[in-house]
Structures are given as C-alpha cells and as structure tokens.
Short mmCIF file of N, CA and C and ligand atoms in Angstrom, two decimals:
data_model
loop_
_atom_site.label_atom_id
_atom_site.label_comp_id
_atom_site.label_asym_id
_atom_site.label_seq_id
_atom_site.Cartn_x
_atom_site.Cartn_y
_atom_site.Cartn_z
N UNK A 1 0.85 -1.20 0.00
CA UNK A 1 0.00 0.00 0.00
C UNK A 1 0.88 1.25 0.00
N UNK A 2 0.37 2.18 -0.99
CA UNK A 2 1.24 3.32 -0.63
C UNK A 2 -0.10 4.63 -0.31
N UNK A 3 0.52 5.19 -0.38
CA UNK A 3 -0.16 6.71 0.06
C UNK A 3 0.18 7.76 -0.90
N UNK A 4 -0.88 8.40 -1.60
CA UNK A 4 -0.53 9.29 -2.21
C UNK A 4 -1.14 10.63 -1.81
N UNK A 5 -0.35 11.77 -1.30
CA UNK A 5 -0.57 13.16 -1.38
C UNK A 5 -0.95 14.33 -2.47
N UNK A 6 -2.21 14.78 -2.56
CA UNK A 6 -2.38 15.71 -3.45
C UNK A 6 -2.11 16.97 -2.63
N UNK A 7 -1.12 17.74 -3.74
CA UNK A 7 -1.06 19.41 -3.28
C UNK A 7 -2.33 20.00 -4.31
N UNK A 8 -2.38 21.10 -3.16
CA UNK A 8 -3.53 22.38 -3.96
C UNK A 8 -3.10 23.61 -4.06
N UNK A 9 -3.65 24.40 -4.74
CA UNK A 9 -2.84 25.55 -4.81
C UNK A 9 -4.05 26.15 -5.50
N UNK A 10 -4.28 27.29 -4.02
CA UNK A 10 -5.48 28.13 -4.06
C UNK A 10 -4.72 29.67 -3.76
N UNK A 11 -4.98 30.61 -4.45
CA UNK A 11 -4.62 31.88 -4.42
C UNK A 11 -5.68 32.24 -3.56
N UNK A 12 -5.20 33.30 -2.59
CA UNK A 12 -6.29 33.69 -1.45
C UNK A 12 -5.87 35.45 -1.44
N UNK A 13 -6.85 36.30 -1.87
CA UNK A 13 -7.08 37.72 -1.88
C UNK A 13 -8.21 38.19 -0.70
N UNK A 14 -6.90 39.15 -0.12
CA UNK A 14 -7.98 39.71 0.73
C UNK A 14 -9.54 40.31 0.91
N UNK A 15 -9.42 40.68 -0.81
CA UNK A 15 -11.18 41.28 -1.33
C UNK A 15 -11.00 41.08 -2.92
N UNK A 16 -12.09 41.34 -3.24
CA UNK A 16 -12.21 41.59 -4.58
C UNK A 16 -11.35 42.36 -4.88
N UNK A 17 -11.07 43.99 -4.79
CA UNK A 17 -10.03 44.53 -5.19
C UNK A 17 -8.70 44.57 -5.03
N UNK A 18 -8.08 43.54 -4.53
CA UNK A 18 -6.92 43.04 -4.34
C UNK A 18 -6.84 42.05 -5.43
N UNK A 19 -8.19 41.82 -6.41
CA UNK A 19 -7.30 40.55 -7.82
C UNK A 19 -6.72 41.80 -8.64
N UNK A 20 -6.08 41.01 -9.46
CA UNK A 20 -5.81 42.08 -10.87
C UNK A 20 -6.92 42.79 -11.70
N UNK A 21 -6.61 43.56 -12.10
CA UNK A 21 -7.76 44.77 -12.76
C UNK A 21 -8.84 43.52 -13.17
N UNK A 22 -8.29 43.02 -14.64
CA UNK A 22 -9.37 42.22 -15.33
C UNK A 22 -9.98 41.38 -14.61
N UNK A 23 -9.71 40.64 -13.12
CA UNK A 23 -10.18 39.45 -12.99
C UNK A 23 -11.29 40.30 -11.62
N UNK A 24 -11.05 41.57 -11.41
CA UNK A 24 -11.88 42.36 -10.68
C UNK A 24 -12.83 42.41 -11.60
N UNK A 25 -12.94 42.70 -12.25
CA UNK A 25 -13.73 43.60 -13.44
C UNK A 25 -14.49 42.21 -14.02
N UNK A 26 -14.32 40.61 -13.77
CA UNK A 26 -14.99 39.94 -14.41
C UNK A 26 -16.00 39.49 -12.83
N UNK A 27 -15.17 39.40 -11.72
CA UNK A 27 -15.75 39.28 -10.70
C UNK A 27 -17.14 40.22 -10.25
N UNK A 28 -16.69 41.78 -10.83
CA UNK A 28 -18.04 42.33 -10.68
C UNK A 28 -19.09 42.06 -11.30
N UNK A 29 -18.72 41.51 -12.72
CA UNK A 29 -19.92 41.08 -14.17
C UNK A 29 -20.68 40.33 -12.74
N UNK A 30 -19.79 38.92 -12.14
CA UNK A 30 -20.72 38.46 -11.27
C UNK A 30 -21.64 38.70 -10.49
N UNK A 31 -20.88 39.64 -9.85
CA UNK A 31 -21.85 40.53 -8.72
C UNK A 31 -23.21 40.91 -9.32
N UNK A 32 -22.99 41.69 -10.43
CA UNK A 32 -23.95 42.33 -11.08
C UNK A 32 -25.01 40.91 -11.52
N UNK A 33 -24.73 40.05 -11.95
CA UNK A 33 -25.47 38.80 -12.65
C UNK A 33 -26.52 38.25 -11.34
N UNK A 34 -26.09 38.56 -10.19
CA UNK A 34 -26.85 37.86 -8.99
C UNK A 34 -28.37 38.14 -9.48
N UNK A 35 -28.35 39.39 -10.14
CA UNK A 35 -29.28 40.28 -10.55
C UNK A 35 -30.25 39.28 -11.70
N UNK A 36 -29.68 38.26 -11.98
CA UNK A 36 -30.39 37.67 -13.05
C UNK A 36 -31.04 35.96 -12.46
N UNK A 37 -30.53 36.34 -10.88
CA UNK A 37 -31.07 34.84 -10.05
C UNK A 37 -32.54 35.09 -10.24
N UNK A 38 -32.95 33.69 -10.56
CA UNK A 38 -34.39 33.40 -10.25
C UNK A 38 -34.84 33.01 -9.25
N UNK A 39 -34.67 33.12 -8.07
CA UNK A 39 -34.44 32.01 -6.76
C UNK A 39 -35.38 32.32 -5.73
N UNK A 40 -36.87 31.68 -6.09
CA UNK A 40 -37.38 32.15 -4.84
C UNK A 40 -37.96 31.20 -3.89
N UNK A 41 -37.23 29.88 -4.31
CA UNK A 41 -38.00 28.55 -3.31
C UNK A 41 -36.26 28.82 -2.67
N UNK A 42 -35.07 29.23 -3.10
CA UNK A 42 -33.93 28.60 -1.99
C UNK A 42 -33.70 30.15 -1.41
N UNK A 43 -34.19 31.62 -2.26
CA UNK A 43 -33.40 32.88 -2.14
C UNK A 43 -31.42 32.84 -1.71
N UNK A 44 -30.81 31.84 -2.20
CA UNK A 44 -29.85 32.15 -2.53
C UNK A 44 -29.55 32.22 -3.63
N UNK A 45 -29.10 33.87 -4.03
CA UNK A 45 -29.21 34.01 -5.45
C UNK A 45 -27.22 33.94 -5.89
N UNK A 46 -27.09 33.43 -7.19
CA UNK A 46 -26.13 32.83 -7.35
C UNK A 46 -25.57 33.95 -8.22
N UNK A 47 -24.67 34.46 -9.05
CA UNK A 47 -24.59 35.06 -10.20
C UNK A 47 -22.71 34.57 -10.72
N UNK A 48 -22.85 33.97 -11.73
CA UNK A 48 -21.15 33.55 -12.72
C UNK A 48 -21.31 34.38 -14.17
N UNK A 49 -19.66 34.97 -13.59
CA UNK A 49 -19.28 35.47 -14.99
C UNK A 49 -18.82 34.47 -15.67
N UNK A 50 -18.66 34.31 -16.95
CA UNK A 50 -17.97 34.02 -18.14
C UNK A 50 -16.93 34.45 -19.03
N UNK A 51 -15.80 34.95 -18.49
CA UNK A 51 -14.85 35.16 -19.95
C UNK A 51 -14.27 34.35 -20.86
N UNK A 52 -14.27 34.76 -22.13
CA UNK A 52 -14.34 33.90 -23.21
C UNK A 52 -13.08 34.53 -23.75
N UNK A 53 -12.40 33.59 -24.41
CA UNK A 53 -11.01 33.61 -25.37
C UNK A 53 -11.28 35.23 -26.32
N UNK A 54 -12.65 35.18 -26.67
CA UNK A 54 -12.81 36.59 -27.74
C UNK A 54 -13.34 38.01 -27.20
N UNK A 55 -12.58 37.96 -25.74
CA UNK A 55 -13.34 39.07 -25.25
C UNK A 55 -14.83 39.04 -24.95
N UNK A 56 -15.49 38.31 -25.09
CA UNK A 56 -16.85 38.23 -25.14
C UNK A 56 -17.08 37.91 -22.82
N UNK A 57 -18.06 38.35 -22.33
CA UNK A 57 -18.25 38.01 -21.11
C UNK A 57 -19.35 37.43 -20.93
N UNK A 58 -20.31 36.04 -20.70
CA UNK A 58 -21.01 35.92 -20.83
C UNK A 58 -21.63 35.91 -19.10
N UNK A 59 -22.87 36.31 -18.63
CA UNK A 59 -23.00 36.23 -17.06
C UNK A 59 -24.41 35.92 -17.21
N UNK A 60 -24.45 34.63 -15.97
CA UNK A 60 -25.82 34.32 -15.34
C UNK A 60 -26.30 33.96 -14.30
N UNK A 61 -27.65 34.06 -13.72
CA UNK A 61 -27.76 33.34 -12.50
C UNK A 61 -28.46 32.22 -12.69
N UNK A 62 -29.04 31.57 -10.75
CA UNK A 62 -29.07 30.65 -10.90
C UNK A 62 -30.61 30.60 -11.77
N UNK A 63 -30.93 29.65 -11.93
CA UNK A 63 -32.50 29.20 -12.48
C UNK A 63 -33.26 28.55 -11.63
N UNK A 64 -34.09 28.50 -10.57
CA UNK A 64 -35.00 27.37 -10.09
C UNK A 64 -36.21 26.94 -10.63
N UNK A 65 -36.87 26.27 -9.95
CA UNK A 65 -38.18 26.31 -10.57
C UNK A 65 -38.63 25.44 -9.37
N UNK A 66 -40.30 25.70 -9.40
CA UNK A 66 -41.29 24.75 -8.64
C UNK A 66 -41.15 23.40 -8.30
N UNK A 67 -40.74 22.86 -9.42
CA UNK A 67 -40.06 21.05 -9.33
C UNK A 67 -38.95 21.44 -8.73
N UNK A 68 -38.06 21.02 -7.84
CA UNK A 68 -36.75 21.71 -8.02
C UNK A 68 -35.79 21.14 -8.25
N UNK A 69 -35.34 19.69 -8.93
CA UNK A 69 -34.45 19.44 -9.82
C UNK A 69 -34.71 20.17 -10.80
N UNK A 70 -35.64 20.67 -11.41
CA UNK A 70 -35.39 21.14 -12.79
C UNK A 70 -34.68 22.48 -13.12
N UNK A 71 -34.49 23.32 -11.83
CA UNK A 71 -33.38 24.54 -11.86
C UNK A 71 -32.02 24.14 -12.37
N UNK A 72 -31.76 25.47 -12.39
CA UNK A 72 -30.07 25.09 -13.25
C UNK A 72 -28.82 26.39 -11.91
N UNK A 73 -28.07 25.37 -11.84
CA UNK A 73 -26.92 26.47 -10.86
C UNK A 73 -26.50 27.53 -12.37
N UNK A 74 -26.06 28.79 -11.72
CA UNK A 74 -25.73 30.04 -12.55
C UNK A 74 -24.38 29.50 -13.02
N UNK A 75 -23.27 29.05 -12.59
CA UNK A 75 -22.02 28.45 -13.53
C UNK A 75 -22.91 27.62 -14.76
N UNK A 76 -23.52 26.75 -14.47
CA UNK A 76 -23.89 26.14 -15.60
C UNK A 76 -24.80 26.52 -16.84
N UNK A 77 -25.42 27.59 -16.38
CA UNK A 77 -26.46 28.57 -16.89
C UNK A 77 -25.56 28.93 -17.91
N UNK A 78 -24.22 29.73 -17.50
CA UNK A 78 -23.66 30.73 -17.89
C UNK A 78 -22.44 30.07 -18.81
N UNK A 79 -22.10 28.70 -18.84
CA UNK A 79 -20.99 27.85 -19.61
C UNK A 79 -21.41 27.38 -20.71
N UNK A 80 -23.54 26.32 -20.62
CA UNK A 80 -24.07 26.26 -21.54
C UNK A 80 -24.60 27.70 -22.43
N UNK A 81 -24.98 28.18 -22.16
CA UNK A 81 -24.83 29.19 -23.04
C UNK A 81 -23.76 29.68 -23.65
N UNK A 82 -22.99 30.03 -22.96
CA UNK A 82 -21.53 30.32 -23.62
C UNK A 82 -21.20 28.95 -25.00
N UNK A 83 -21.65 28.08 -24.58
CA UNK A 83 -21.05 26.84 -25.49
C UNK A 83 -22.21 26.78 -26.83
N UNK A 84 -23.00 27.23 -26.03
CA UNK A 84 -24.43 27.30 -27.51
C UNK A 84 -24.28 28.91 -28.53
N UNK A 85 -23.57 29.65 -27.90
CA UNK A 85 -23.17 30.81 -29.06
C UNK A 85 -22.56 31.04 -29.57
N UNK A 86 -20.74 30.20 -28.84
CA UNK A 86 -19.83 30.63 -29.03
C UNK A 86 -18.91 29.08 -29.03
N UNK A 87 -19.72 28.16 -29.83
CA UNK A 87 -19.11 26.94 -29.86
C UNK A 87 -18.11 26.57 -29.34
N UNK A 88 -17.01 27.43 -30.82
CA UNK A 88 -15.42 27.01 -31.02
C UNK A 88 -14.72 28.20 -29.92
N UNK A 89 -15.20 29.21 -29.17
CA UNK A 89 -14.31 29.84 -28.37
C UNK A 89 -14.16 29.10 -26.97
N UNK A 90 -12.94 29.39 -26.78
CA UNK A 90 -12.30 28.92 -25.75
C UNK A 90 -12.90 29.63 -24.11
N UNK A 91 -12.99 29.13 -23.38
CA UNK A 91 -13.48 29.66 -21.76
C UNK A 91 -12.24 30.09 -21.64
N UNK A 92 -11.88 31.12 -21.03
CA UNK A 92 -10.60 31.40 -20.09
C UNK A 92 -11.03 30.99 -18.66
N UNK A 93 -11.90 31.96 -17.79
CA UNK A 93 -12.04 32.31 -16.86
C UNK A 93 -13.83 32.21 -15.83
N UNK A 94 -13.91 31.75 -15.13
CA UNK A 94 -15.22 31.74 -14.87
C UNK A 94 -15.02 32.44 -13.17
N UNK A 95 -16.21 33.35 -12.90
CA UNK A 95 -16.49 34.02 -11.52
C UNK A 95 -17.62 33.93 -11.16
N UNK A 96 -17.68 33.28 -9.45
CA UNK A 96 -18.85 33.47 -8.98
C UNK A 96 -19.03 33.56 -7.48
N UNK A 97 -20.05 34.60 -7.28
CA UNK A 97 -20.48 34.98 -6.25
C UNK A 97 -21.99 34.89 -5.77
N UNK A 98 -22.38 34.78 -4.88
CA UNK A 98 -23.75 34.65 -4.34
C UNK A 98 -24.11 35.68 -3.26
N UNK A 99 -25.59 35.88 -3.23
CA UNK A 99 -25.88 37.02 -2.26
C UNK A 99 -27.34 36.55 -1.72
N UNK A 100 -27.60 36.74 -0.44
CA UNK A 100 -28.68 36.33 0.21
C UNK A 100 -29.24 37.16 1.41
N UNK A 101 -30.46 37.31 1.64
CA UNK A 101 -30.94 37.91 2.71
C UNK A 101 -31.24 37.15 3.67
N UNK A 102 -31.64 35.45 3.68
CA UNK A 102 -31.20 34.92 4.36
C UNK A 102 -30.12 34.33 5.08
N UNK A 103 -28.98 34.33 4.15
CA UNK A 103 -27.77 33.45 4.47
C UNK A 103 -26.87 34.10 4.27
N UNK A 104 -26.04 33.88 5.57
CA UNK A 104 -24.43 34.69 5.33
C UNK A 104 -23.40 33.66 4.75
N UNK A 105 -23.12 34.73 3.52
CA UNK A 105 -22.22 34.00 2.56
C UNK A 105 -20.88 34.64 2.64
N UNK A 106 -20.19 34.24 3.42
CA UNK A 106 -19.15 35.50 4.16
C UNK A 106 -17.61 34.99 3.55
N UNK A 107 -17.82 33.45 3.36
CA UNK A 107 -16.06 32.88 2.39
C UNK A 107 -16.31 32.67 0.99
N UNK A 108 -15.27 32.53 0.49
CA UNK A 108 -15.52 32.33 -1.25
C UNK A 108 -16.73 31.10 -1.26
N UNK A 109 -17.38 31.20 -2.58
CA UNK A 109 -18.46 30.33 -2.76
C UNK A 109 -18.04 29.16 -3.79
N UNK A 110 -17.45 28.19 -3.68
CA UNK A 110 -17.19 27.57 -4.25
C UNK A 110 -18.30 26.65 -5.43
N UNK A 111 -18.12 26.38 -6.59
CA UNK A 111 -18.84 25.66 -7.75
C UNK A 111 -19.42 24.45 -6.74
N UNK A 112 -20.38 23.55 -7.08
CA UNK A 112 -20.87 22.54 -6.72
C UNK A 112 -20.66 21.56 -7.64
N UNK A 113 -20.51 20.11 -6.72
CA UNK A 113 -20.23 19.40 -7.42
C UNK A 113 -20.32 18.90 -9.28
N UNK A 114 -21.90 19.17 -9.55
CA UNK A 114 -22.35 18.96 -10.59
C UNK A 114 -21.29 20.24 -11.70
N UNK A 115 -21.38 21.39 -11.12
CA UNK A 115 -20.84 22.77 -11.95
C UNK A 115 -19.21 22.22 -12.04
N UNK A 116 -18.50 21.69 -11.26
CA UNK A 116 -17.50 21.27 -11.63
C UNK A 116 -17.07 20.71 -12.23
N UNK A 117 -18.01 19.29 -12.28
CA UNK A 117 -17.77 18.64 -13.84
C UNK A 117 -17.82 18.76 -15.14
N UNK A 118 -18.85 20.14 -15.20
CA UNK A 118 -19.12 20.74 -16.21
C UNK A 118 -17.62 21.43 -16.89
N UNK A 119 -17.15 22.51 -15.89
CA UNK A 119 -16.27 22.44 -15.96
C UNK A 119 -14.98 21.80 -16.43
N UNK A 120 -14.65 20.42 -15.68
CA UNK A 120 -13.85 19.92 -16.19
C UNK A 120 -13.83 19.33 -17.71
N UNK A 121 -15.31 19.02 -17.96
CA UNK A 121 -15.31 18.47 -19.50
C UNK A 121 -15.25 19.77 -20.24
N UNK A 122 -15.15 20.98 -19.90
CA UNK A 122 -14.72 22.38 -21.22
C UNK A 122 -13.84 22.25 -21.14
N UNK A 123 -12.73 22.49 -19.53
CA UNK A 123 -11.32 22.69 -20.01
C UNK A 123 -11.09 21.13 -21.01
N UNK A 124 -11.71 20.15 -21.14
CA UNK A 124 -10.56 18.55 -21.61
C UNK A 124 -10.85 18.85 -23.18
N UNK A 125 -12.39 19.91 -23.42
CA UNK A 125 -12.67 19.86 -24.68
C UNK A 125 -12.03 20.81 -25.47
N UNK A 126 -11.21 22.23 -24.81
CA UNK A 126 -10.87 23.29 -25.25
C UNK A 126 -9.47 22.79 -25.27
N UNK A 127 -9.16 22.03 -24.13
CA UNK A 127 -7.62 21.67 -23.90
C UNK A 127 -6.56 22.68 -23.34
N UNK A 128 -7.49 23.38 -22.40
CA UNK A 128 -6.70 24.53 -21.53
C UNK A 128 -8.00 24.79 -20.46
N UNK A 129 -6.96 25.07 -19.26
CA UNK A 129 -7.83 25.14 -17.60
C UNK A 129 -7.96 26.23 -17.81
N UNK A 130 -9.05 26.74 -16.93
CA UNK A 130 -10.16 27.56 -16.84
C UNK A 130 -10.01 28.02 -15.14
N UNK A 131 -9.58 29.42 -15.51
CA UNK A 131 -9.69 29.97 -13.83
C UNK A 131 -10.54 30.21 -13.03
N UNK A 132 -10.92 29.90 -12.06
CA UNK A 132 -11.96 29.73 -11.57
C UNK A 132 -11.75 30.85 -10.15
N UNK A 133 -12.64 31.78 -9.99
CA UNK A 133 -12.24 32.71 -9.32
C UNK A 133 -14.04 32.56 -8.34
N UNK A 134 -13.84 32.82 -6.90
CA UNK A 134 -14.59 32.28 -6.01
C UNK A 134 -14.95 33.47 -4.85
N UNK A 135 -15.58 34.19 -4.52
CA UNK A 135 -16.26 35.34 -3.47
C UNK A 135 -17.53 34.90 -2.82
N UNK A 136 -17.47 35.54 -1.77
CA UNK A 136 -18.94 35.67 -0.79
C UNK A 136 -19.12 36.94 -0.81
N UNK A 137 -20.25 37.20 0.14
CA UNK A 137 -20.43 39.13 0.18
C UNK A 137 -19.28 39.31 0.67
N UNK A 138 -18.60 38.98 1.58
CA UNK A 138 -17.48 39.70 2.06
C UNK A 138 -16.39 38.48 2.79
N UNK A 139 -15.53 38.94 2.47
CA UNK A 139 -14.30 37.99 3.30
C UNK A 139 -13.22 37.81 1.55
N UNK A 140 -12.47 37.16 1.92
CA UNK A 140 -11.19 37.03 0.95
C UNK A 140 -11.88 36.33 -0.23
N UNK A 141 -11.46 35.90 -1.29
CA UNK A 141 -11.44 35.41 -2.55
C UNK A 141 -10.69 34.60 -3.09
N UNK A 142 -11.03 33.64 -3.45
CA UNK A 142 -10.09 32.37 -3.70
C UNK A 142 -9.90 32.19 -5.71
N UNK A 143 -8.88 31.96 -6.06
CA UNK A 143 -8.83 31.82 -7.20
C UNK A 143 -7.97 30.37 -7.49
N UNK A 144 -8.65 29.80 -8.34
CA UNK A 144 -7.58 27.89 -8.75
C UNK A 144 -7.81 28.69 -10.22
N UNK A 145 -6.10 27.82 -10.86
CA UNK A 145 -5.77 28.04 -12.17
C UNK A 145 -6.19 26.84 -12.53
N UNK A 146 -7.64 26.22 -12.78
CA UNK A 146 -8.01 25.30 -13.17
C UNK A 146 -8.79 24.18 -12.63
N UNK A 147 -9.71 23.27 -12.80
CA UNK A 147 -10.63 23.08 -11.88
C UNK A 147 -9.93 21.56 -11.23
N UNK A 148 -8.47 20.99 -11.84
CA UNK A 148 -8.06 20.12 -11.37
C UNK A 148 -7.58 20.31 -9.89
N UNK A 149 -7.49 21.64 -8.89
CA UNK A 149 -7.51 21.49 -7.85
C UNK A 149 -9.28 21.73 -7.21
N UNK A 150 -10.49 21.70 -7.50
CA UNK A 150 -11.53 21.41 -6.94
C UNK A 150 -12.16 19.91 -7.24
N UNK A 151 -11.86 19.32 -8.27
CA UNK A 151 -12.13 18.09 -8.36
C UNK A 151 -11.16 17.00 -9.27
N UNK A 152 -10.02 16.78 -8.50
CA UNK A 152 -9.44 15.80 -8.72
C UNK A 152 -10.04 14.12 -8.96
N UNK A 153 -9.11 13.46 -9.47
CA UNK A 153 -9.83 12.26 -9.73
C UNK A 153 -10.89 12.54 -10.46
N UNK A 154 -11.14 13.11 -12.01
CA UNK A 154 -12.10 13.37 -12.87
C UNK A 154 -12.23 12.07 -13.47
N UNK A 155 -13.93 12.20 -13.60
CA UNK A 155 -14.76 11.27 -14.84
C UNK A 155 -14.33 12.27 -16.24
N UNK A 156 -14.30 11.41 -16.49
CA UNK A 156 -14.03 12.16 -18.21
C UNK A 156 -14.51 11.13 -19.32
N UNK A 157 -14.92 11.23 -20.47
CA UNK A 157 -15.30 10.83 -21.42
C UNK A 157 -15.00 9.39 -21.94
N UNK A 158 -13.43 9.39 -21.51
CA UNK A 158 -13.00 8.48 -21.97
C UNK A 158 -13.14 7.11 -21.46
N UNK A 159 -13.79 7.19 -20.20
CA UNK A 159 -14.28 6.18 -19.72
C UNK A 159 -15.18 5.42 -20.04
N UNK A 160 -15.63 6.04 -21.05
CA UNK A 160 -17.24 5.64 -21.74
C UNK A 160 -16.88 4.87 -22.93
N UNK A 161 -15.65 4.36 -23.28
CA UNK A 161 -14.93 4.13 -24.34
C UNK A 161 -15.54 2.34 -24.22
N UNK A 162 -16.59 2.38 -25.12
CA UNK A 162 -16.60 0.76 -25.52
C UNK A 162 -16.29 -0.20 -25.73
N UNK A 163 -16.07 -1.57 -25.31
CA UNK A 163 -15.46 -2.66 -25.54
C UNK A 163 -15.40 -2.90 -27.12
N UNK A 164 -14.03 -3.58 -27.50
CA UNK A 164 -14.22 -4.08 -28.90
C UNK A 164 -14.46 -2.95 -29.58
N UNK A 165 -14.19 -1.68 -30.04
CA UNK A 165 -14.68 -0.75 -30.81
C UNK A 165 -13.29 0.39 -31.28
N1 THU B 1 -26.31 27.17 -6.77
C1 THU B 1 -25.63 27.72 -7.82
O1 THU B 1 -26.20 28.44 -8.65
N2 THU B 1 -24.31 27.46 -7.91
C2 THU B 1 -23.60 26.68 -7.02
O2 THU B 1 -22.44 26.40 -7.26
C3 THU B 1 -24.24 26.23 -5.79
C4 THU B 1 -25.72 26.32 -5.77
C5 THU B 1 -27.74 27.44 -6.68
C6 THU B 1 -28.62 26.23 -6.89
C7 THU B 1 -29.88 26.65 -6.15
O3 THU B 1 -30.66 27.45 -7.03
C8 THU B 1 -29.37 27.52 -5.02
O4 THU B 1 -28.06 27.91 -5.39
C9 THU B 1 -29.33 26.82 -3.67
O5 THU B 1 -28.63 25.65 -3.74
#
C-alpha cells in the first residue's frame, strides 16, 4: 500500500479589489449577474461570470423552478450558453459569487459538485484550464488556475470508451 498526497494551490485575496484589474472587473460582471437569479424557493441568489477567449463576457444566474431538480446552478447557466453561441471559443475564466438575505455567505463560494464537472469536461474539450475565481459578500477570494484542484480524480469521457470498438 502506498499513500498518495495531493497538493492544492489556491490563491487567497484579501477582497475583490486586491485581484488584478481584469479578474476584478470579471468578478463584478458576477456581482452584477446575482441580478439575473431566479431564486425564490432557496433565495440564494447565485450570479457567474464568463470570460471567453474573444473578449466576449457571458453572465448568469441561478435558475430554479417549482419542481426543483429542474433549476439550473448560474455556472452552468452561464458555460451552456456560452457553449451554444460561441461553440469554437475557448473559456478562459469563470467568476462566482452569491448574495442572500437569508444566508451569510461571508467565504468564497465555491462551484458545486455537478458545476464542476461541467467544468472539467470544457477545459478537456478546449484543452486549456479555466480559472476559476470564487467570493462571498465579504471575506477574501479564492482563485484555482483550473478546476483540477476542486475536483481531482475526474470522470471524463473516456471512460465511456466501448469494448471491442
Ligand atoms: N447554486 C448555484 O447556482 N451554484 C452553485 O455552485 C451552488 C448552488 C444554486 C442552486 C440553487 O438554485 C441555489 O443555489 C441553492 O442551492
């Protein structure tokens, strides 16, 4: 038996305005996107930016609905779309923040499980990681150069690879 150690490597900013200009400036798209949560069975409203290889920013929130599997988290809102307009462009960068009147969201908000995988199958399909930049209303900000430090040990496609074929 051996033991294997994973390192992580999470950049930690004291606020939003402590990232670099652009990755401030995509973090606010977020802020601003909370604005596009639909959320009134959980009222935690979600909002992810999108930057895209062509300058393009795409931002959304979350989606719920009455059934409530059938809502959509705002990363995923905001990646499928991005992938339905902008096929062949590349993701650079994704931001997200959440805001609530019930709930104090006070450390970075990290993607959920499902949004991560999403994730990981753009960066394997573009073939470059995707920064993933992370806020609450208030407290520091976490940024990974890629989603292989939030979900290691990825499912990926290739697993689906058929016998005999
Ligand atoms: N939610 C997101 O939009 N993104 C996440 O990464 C975590 C959760 C949404 C889903 C649901 O509408 C609400 O937040 C409460 O879970």
């Amino acid at each position: 038996m051996t033991i294997k150690t994973l390192k992580i490597e999470i950049e930690e900013y004291e606020s939003s305005k402590a990232l670099p200009e652009k990755e401030h400036m995509l973090l606010e798209k977020a802020v601003e996107a909370v604005n596009k949560s639909y959320a009134p069975y959980s009222e935690f409203h979600v909002g992810a930016a999108v930057l895209l290889e062509n300058g393009e920013v795409i931002s959304a929130g979350n989606q719920e609905n009455a059934a409530y599997p059938s809502g959509l988290c705002a990363e995923r809102v905001a990646l499928f779309y991005a992938k339905s307009q902008y096929p062949d462009v590349k993701v650079k960068s994704i931001a997200i923040t959440a805001r609530s009147d019930n709930f104090s969201i006070e450390g970075p908000l990290p993607p959920c499980g499902a949004c991560r995988q999403v994730i990981a199958e753009t960066e394997k399909r573009q073939n470059a990681p995707i920064d993933i930049l992370m806020a609450g209303e208030k407290g520091p900000v976490h940024k990974v150069a890629g989603i292989e430090s939030l979900l290691p040990f990825t499912f990926y496609e290739e697993k689906l690879k058929k016998k005999n074929r």
